[in-house]
XYZ file of C-alpha atoms in Angstrom:
544
model
C 59.824 -4.057 -18.725
C 62.769 -5.990 -17.324
C 65.734 -6.310 -19.705
C 68.417 -8.952 -19.225
C 71.830 -9.012 -21.114
C 73.265 -12.540 -20.920
C 76.632 -13.354 -22.604
C 78.317 -16.782 -22.870
C 82.152 -17.517 -23.159
C 83.013 -18.397 -26.715
C 84.844 -21.683 -27.570
C 86.646 -21.631 -30.934
C 89.174 -23.478 -33.242
C 92.163 -21.765 -31.681
C 91.706 -23.468 -28.339
C 91.282 -26.879 -30.075
C 94.462 -26.386 -32.120
C 96.447 -25.545 -29.058
C 95.315 -28.742 -27.339
C 96.422 -30.884 -30.311
C 99.827 -29.161 -30.610
C 100.588 -29.719 -26.954
C 99.811 -33.459 -27.212
C 103.307 -34.461 -28.592
C 104.513 -37.980 -27.774
C 108.143 -38.718 -26.729
C 110.170 -41.026 -29.069
C 111.979 -44.188 -28.108
C 112.505 -45.593 -24.668
C 116.128 -44.253 -24.677
C 114.777 -40.839 -25.063
C 116.102 -40.332 -28.530
C 114.043 -38.095 -30.621
C 112.027 -39.598 -33.365
C 114.279 -40.392 -36.423
C 117.512 -40.940 -34.464
C 119.561 -44.200 -35.168
C 118.290 -47.208 -33.306
C 120.565 -49.488 -31.367
C 120.162 -52.225 -34.015
C 121.698 -49.949 -36.633
C 118.426 -49.202 -38.367
C 117.715 -45.685 -39.248
C 114.452 -43.789 -38.456
C 113.135 -40.914 -40.504
C 113.676 -37.653 -38.679
C 110.715 -35.173 -38.845
C 111.245 -31.419 -38.858
C 110.518 -29.816 -35.469
C 107.065 -28.250 -35.057
C 106.600 -24.799 -33.353
C 103.240 -24.649 -31.452
C 101.316 -21.311 -31.328
C 100.974 -19.650 -27.855
C 97.681 -20.320 -26.026
C 94.876 -17.706 -26.407
C 94.215 -15.710 -23.199
C 91.100 -16.776 -21.278
C 88.330 -14.135 -21.937
C 87.094 -12.081 -19.003
C 83.409 -13.037 -18.185
C 80.889 -10.232 -18.758
C 78.778 -9.782 -15.518
C 75.030 -10.221 -15.723
C 73.509 -6.775 -14.897
C 70.967 -6.264 -12.129
C 67.484 -6.175 -13.660
C 66.166 -2.587 -13.979
C 62.732 -1.047 -14.638
C 62.037 1.942 -16.891
C 59.180 4.168 -15.643
C 57.197 6.635 -17.704
C 56.753 10.205 -16.463
C 54.201 10.275 -13.641
C 50.831 12.024 -13.936
C 49.120 14.290 -11.400
C 47.346 12.618 -8.498
C 43.587 12.119 -8.909
C 41.958 14.289 -6.246
C 38.990 16.571 -5.549
C 39.751 19.397 -5.687
C 42.491 19.000 -8.280
C 45.998 20.051 -7.280
C 47.279 23.344 -8.649
C 50.601 22.008 -9.985
C 52.351 18.671 -10.292
C 55.931 18.359 -11.528
C 56.221 14.803 -12.952
C 59.127 12.460 -12.411
C 60.101 8.886 -13.238
C 59.725 6.364 -10.478
C 57.425 3.877 -8.851
C 55.601 6.379 -6.673
C 54.608 5.500 -3.106
C 52.244 2.961 -1.671
C 51.365 2.275 1.988
C 53.258 -0.695 3.327
C 53.806 -2.256 6.772
C 57.430 -1.164 6.598
C 56.477 2.509 6.321
C 55.005 4.882 8.840
C 54.183 8.549 9.501
C 56.922 10.639 11.109
C 57.381 14.313 11.982
C 60.198 16.518 10.785
C 62.270 18.789 12.967
C 60.344 21.458 14.935
C 57.026 20.032 13.766
C 55.546 18.615 16.946
C 52.363 20.603 16.269
C 51.556 18.205 13.426
C 50.973 15.247 15.726
C 47.210 15.297 15.220
C 47.574 15.436 11.427
C 50.110 12.615 11.536
C 47.971 10.321 13.665
C 44.947 11.000 11.450
C 46.612 10.151 8.133
C 48.431 7.170 9.652
C 45.126 5.695 10.714
C 43.508 6.416 7.377
C 46.337 4.712 5.460
C 46.638 1.837 7.866
C 50.288 2.457 8.711
C 51.918 3.238 12.117
C 52.454 6.691 13.541
C 56.018 6.995 14.872
C 56.256 10.641 15.852
C 59.415 12.745 15.821
C 61.968 10.296 14.409
C 64.090 10.370 11.290
C 62.299 9.364 8.092
C 63.227 6.000 6.628
C 62.310 3.940 3.610
C 58.593 3.894 2.919
C 57.765 6.680 5.399
C 55.523 9.725 5.135
C 57.162 12.757 6.720
C 55.212 15.854 7.818
C 57.076 19.056 8.374
C 56.416 22.720 9.077
C 58.458 25.346 7.239
C 58.817 27.382 4.128
C 57.635 30.769 2.960
C 54.503 29.764 1.031
C 51.074 31.352 1.216
C 48.733 30.394 4.084
C 47.217 26.943 3.640
C 49.739 26.029 0.926
C 51.828 22.854 0.855
C 54.460 20.954 -1.060
C 54.206 17.154 -1.411
C 57.207 15.303 -2.817
C 57.423 11.595 -3.636
C 61.006 10.445 -4.223
C 63.195 7.454 -3.268
C 60.233 5.540 -1.910
C 59.239 8.246 0.556
C 56.663 11.037 0.885
C 57.409 14.458 2.359
C 54.623 16.955 2.981
C 55.621 20.435 4.145
C 53.940 23.775 4.495
C 54.154 27.113 6.351
C 51.237 26.254 8.621
C 49.436 23.214 9.978
C 46.435 23.736 7.675
C 48.579 23.458 4.598
C 50.234 20.241 5.753
C 46.773 18.870 6.624
C 45.563 19.577 3.085
C 48.647 17.777 1.783
C 47.558 14.703 3.735
C 44.105 14.943 2.110
C 45.782 14.872 -1.300
C 47.758 11.809 -0.270
C 44.682 10.067 1.148
C 42.587 10.680 -1.974
C 45.308 9.644 -4.377
C 45.834 6.376 -2.563
C 42.112 5.749 -2.466
C 41.784 6.435 -6.233
C 44.768 4.444 -7.523
C 46.433 2.728 -4.566
C 49.459 5.024 -4.793
C 50.824 8.541 -4.761
C 52.664 9.260 -8.031
C 56.329 10.168 -8.187
C 57.076 13.880 -8.430
C 56.227 17.090 -6.603
C 52.864 18.692 -5.907
C 52.802 22.426 -5.221
C 49.352 23.496 -4.130
C 47.411 26.355 -2.542
C 43.790 27.565 -2.483
C 42.500 30.228 -4.853
C 40.245 31.709 -2.157
C 40.779 31.993 1.637
C 37.106 31.425 2.597
C 35.674 28.134 1.394
C 32.578 27.169 3.311
C 29.479 25.138 3.865
C 26.433 26.509 5.756
C 23.544 24.617 7.385
C 20.247 26.058 8.540
C 19.936 24.088 11.783
C 17.242 26.482 13.069
C 14.329 25.479 10.823
C 15.336 21.752 10.922
C 17.090 20.006 13.750
C 20.287 18.216 12.663
C 21.982 15.923 15.106
C 25.548 16.457 16.332
C 26.577 13.222 14.659
C 25.253 14.434 11.278
C 27.126 17.670 11.582
C 30.317 15.838 12.569
C 30.035 13.730 9.460
C 29.799 16.915 7.387
C 32.912 18.287 9.118
C 34.871 15.187 8.075
C 33.545 15.496 4.529
C 34.492 19.150 4.429
C 38.015 18.481 5.628
C 38.663 15.984 2.814
C 37.389 18.601 0.321
C 39.731 21.262 1.771
C 36.817 23.488 2.890
C 37.580 25.641 5.935
C 34.322 27.246 7.196
C 31.143 25.755 8.660
C 28.293 28.216 9.051
C 25.591 27.413 11.621
C 22.395 29.428 11.233
C 20.913 28.367 14.572
C 18.168 30.988 15.214
C 15.145 31.584 13.040
C 11.358 31.739 13.092
C 10.918 27.987 13.424
C 13.487 27.274 16.096
C 16.385 28.211 18.303
C 18.688 25.174 18.404
C 21.503 25.619 20.848
C 21.207 25.369 24.613
C 21.152 28.766 26.330
C 21.815 29.813 29.923
C 20.932 33.475 29.503
C 17.535 32.874 27.844
C 16.593 29.206 28.113
C 12.994 30.140 27.338
C 13.792 30.731 23.658
C 15.421 27.312 23.043
C 13.486 24.694 21.031
C 12.801 21.253 22.434
C 15.102 19.695 19.813
C 18.453 21.389 20.094
C 22.193 20.880 20.432
C 23.624 20.936 23.930
C 26.657 23.088 24.589
C 28.623 19.894 25.166
C 27.667 18.677 21.692
C 28.639 22.041 20.235
C 32.040 21.851 21.871
C 32.504 18.367 20.447
C 31.694 19.708 16.976
C 34.052 22.574 17.477
C 36.903 20.298 18.531
C 36.441 18.074 15.521
C 36.268 21.130 13.225
C 39.466 22.564 14.689
C 41.242 19.253 14.042
C 40.226 19.599 10.362
C 41.207 23.306 10.297
C 37.597 24.369 9.911
C 36.248 27.533 11.586
C 32.659 27.428 12.755
C 30.748 30.644 11.966
C 27.662 31.081 14.187
C 24.698 33.302 13.158
C 21.954 34.814 15.232
C 19.940 36.521 12.506
C 18.384 39.822 13.581
C 16.253 42.002 13.542
C 14.291 39.640 11.246
C 14.068 35.858 11.596
C 13.599 36.017 15.380
C 10.305 34.158 15.587
C 11.590 31.740 18.189
C 12.523 34.637 20.445
C 9.213 36.395 19.844
C 7.348 33.215 20.731
C 8.790 33.487 24.205
C 8.586 37.336 24.282
C 5.527 38.351 22.271
C 5.803 41.936 23.473
C 8.800 42.349 21.133
C 6.711 41.719 17.988
C 6.746 44.443 15.343
C 3.239 45.573 14.407
C 2.318 47.644 11.359
C -0.017 50.628 11.254
C -2.756 48.326 9.966
C -2.247 45.863 12.840
C -0.265 43.331 10.840
C 2.380 41.373 12.789
C 4.990 40.173 10.270
C 6.539 36.859 11.336
C 9.919 37.001 12.946
C 10.403 40.781 12.977
C 11.129 42.406 16.322
C 10.305 46.028 17.007
C 13.782 47.704 16.842
C 12.370 50.869 18.406
C 11.867 48.837 21.635
C 15.050 48.761 23.792
C 14.077 45.332 25.103
C 14.567 43.820 21.666
C 18.193 44.883 21.686
C 18.710 43.826 25.278
C 17.701 40.169 24.634
C 19.634 39.846 21.375
C 22.743 41.337 23.029
C 22.429 38.912 25.929
C 22.471 36.054 23.435
C 25.381 37.534 21.476
C 27.504 37.810 24.601
C 26.692 34.262 25.609
C 27.480 32.613 22.301
C 30.561 34.601 21.405
C 32.035 32.928 24.476
C 30.971 29.477 23.272
C 32.349 29.826 19.750
C 36.065 30.678 19.669
C 36.372 31.114 15.888
C 37.429 34.224 14.067
C 34.015 35.146 12.591
C 30.502 36.089 13.642
C 27.488 36.451 11.382
C 25.002 39.182 12.377
C 22.316 38.277 9.818
C 20.386 41.507 9.012
C 18.507 40.105 5.999
C 14.803 40.336 5.117
C 13.716 42.725 7.860
C 10.076 42.958 6.802
C 9.678 46.676 7.631
C 12.206 47.445 4.869
C 10.525 45.126 2.385
C 7.504 47.438 2.418
C 7.008 49.970 -0.389
C 6.748 52.756 2.182
C 8.361 51.732 5.491
C 7.728 55.071 7.136
C 4.000 54.900 6.447
C 3.632 51.220 7.263
C 5.602 51.383 10.496
C 5.229 54.902 11.939
C 6.727 53.946 15.309
C 9.968 53.020 13.569
C 9.914 56.261 11.601
C 9.489 58.283 14.787
C 12.365 56.472 16.436
C 14.607 57.064 13.423
C 13.937 60.796 13.445
C 14.446 60.967 17.200
C 17.828 59.282 16.894
C 19.161 60.640 13.588
C 17.348 63.917 13.057
C 14.644 64.975 10.598
C 16.284 63.090 7.720
C 16.334 59.821 9.636
C 14.441 56.935 8.049
C 13.587 53.344 8.956
C 16.605 52.111 6.983
C 18.810 54.276 9.215
C 17.253 52.723 12.298
C 17.943 49.267 10.854
C 21.508 50.216 9.972
C 21.992 51.581 13.484
C 20.723 48.278 14.811
C 23.333 46.373 12.759
C 26.123 48.685 13.903
C 25.056 48.398 17.536
C 25.102 44.587 17.371
C 28.509 44.742 15.663
C 29.729 46.869 18.560
C 28.709 44.126 21.019
C 30.700 41.447 19.129
C 33.662 43.541 17.959
C 35.580 43.508 21.297
C 35.974 39.733 20.895
C 38.184 40.367 17.849
C 35.905 38.441 15.504
C 35.487 39.434 11.862
C 31.840 40.496 11.300
C 29.523 39.414 8.526
C 26.003 40.372 7.382
C 23.742 39.508 4.425
C 23.830 41.894 1.491
C 20.205 43.056 1.915
C 21.112 44.486 5.292
C 23.296 47.162 3.635
C 21.690 50.317 2.333
C 22.814 53.423 0.407
C 21.714 57.030 0.657
C 20.930 57.011 4.354
C 22.089 59.117 7.232
C 23.882 56.083 8.694
C 26.120 53.590 6.894
C 27.001 50.055 7.902
C 30.390 49.803 9.599
C 33.216 49.338 7.088
C 34.612 46.271 8.765
C 31.472 44.156 8.159
C 31.941 41.673 5.279
C 29.089 41.331 2.808
C 27.607 37.853 2.392
C 26.055 38.284 -1.065
C 23.186 35.895 -1.622
C 20.393 37.615 -3.570
C 19.246 40.252 -5.952
C 15.553 39.621 -5.406
C 14.884 42.163 -2.639
C 13.116 45.497 -3.186
C 15.689 48.017 -4.390
C 18.185 45.206 -5.034
C 21.745 46.386 -5.648
C 24.147 44.842 -8.119
C 27.277 43.268 -6.598
C 29.454 45.946 -8.162
C 27.668 48.528 -5.984
C 29.251 46.947 -2.949
C 32.616 46.219 -4.556
C 33.080 49.665 -5.962
C 32.519 51.019 -2.431
C 35.477 48.945 -1.303
C 33.459 46.210 0.454
C 34.771 42.676 0.697
C 32.297 39.971 -0.365
C 31.717 36.281 0.160
C 29.707 34.554 -2.616
C 26.481 32.675 -1.689
C 24.767 33.135 -5.055
C 21.310 31.690 -4.520
C 21.023 30.689 -8.213
C 23.856 28.174 -7.821
C 24.765 27.588 -4.192
C 21.407 27.218 -2.404
C 20.040 23.787 -1.553
C 16.513 24.720 -0.315
C 14.448 21.925 1.153
C 11.154 21.505 -0.670
C 12.314 23.692 -3.573
C 9.998 26.669 -2.800
C 10.013 29.994 -4.724
C 11.454 28.440 -7.889
C 14.516 26.993 -6.180
C 15.759 23.705 -7.551
C 18.139 21.253 -5.932
C 21.601 21.839 -7.493
C 23.144 18.778 -9.089
C 26.613 20.294 -9.114
C 26.900 20.401 -12.888
C 25.976 24.116 -13.169
C 28.404 24.980 -10.390
C 31.169 23.010 -12.088
C 30.577 24.307 -15.612
C 29.278 27.868 -15.112
C 29.893 29.234 -11.625
C 33.058 30.959 -10.310
C 33.501 33.127 -7.234
C 33.087 36.195 -9.458
C 29.569 35.042 -10.465
C 27.843 36.735 -7.554
C 24.384 37.347 -8.989
C 22.671 35.418 -11.743
C 25.174 33.950 -14.177
C 27.198 37.099 -15.010
C 30.696 37.515 -13.532
C 31.818 40.833 -12.112
C 34.931 42.376 -13.682
C 38.213 40.663 -12.916
C 39.562 43.765 -11.169
C 37.356 42.966 -8.201
C 38.591 39.420 -7.789
C 40.748 40.186 -4.751
C 37.731 41.641 -2.882
C 35.806 38.408 -3.335
C 37.047 36.346 -0.434
C 35.463 33.059 -1.433
C 32.087 31.372 -1.239
C 29.807 29.149 0.768
C 27.408 26.385 -0.253
C 24.234 26.608 1.805
C 21.475 24.271 2.959
C 18.250 26.084 3.803
C 15.333 24.230 5.452
C 12.341 26.296 4.403
C 10.160 23.176 4.164
C 11.976 21.150 6.802
C 10.076 17.900 6.340
C 10.800 17.703 2.627
C 13.942 15.626 3.188
C 15.446 13.535 5.929
C 18.988 14.182 7.251
C 20.232 11.262 5.177
C 18.582 12.593 2.030
C 20.168 16.017 2.567
C 23.613 14.410 3.022
C 23.174 12.405 -0.206
C 21.735 15.340 -2.129
C 24.559 17.775 -1.370
C 27.387 15.302 -1.786
C 28.214 15.939 -5.451
C 27.306 19.650 -5.517
C 29.572 20.238 -2.520
C 32.456 18.528 -4.327
C 31.875 20.729 -7.430
C 31.846 23.830 -5.236
C 35.052 22.772 -3.497
C 36.787 22.424 -6.847
C 35.808 25.956 -7.879
C 36.931 27.757 -4.704
C 40.252 25.866 -4.483
C 41.362 26.033 -8.124
C 40.870 29.242 -10.069
C 41.627 27.539 -13.408
C 39.006 25.980 -15.699
C 38.689 22.329 -14.680
C 40.552 19.852 -16.869
C 37.953 17.109 -16.523
C 34.564 16.988 -18.109
C 31.585 16.970 -15.713
C 31.044 13.265 -16.128
C 34.715 12.545 -15.470
C 34.671 14.776 -12.411
C 31.527 13.222 -11.038
C 32.985 9.735 -11.378
C 36.221 10.845 -9.732
C 34.362 12.553 -6.827
C 32.548 9.276 -6.185
C 35.801 7.271 -6.330
C 38.011 9.288 -3.998
C 35.532 9.974 -1.177
């Protein structure tokens, strides 16, 4: 509230008396004082002289002060996910204005893309590497914070976002964008923020259902605003193989992404600091490959041909999969590769050796008399890992592709993507963690959006994720002990297209919107959310 202090000069009796005393009138025309003898001999009465008081000094005017405004302490910006820490301050905050722009700090030329993006989003000019002025947003690299961390300070009508890497500064611009969208301003004070988990992802099964490049690009933009940093593409399965291939064009489905479209997606993802994780799932889920190469089909002793399972005792199975691995590791430059390894039907049998005697023979021939079908499958996983490993990528595989008690163990550098405890001989998450494995959480009770809702799956609304799930809740609703927290690298929300026609692309996008926001909150901020679910849901709709 503006406060004015107005003072007026005081006029009092002293000034009036002074004026009267000074108004003395001279006596006669000869200059005699009053009461002196007149020339006619008459006598005048002489009055006693009057001494007038000195005049009062003129008071110094009190200046009218410049109007001021008193501000309450600021509150944290309204964003999804919430910021980790906000130090409040008193001040007007920052609003976009035509006078302001986006500038880059010293030695921060690498932030040009981030600067141009946020300038366009806020509707203010991008001015590049010039000194920051009133109303500007300055982006700068520097500091010793953790990867992907940032500091955002609003002071003196300016914004400064700094971080040790480009990703952190980018996330700072997401905070600024959301706060302005929510309230029109970024509050005064300092935000200090960093993610709780390094891997924060979204996965799409583009094999069973074709998703257009434009749809995937929209998801990349959405992910960037939510500070998610991994996009998984499961592009090979029984129902389809969805990326153009030069090594084996015969396996590619009619509806697919061209390599040019993939490169466009990759470029957009890189601009949002998102790594794309490709997956060719093997030795199960290869129905599209088998359709073009039926001789690779696994057949049981009873003549049953389980869908999608290749015969891993046949060297041609490995040859074709390795051709594809070599081709696509060149297309995808990211730091990760997913090898699949889940639901190999031979190992879902009560007695794999009896059901698939050719696999049992191959296992004994390769690993000795104690060799079993699980050893042959583990050897397959390790051999595929050996094909990809020279590229320097971190390797991943589904948890039901890891086995205990065999002659062969899965390579130690393969990260476990834990999704289920439903398989035969299912192992608790602690079994992997206690062996020193690093895990990523894809708990199918919370994080699976399965089209058509088969096998008792239900579309997640986001509320259970927000209120019950944490990265330590790997199986069911029970968290593993806190001592394993550092081995849990993060999580991924997944769309699976088991019944691909159950929803359109637009319906999938709408259905995952709020659950994805809830998931993003829980992998970015380790603390219990401050907002109720209803408050969070309203905020998520407001800022995006």
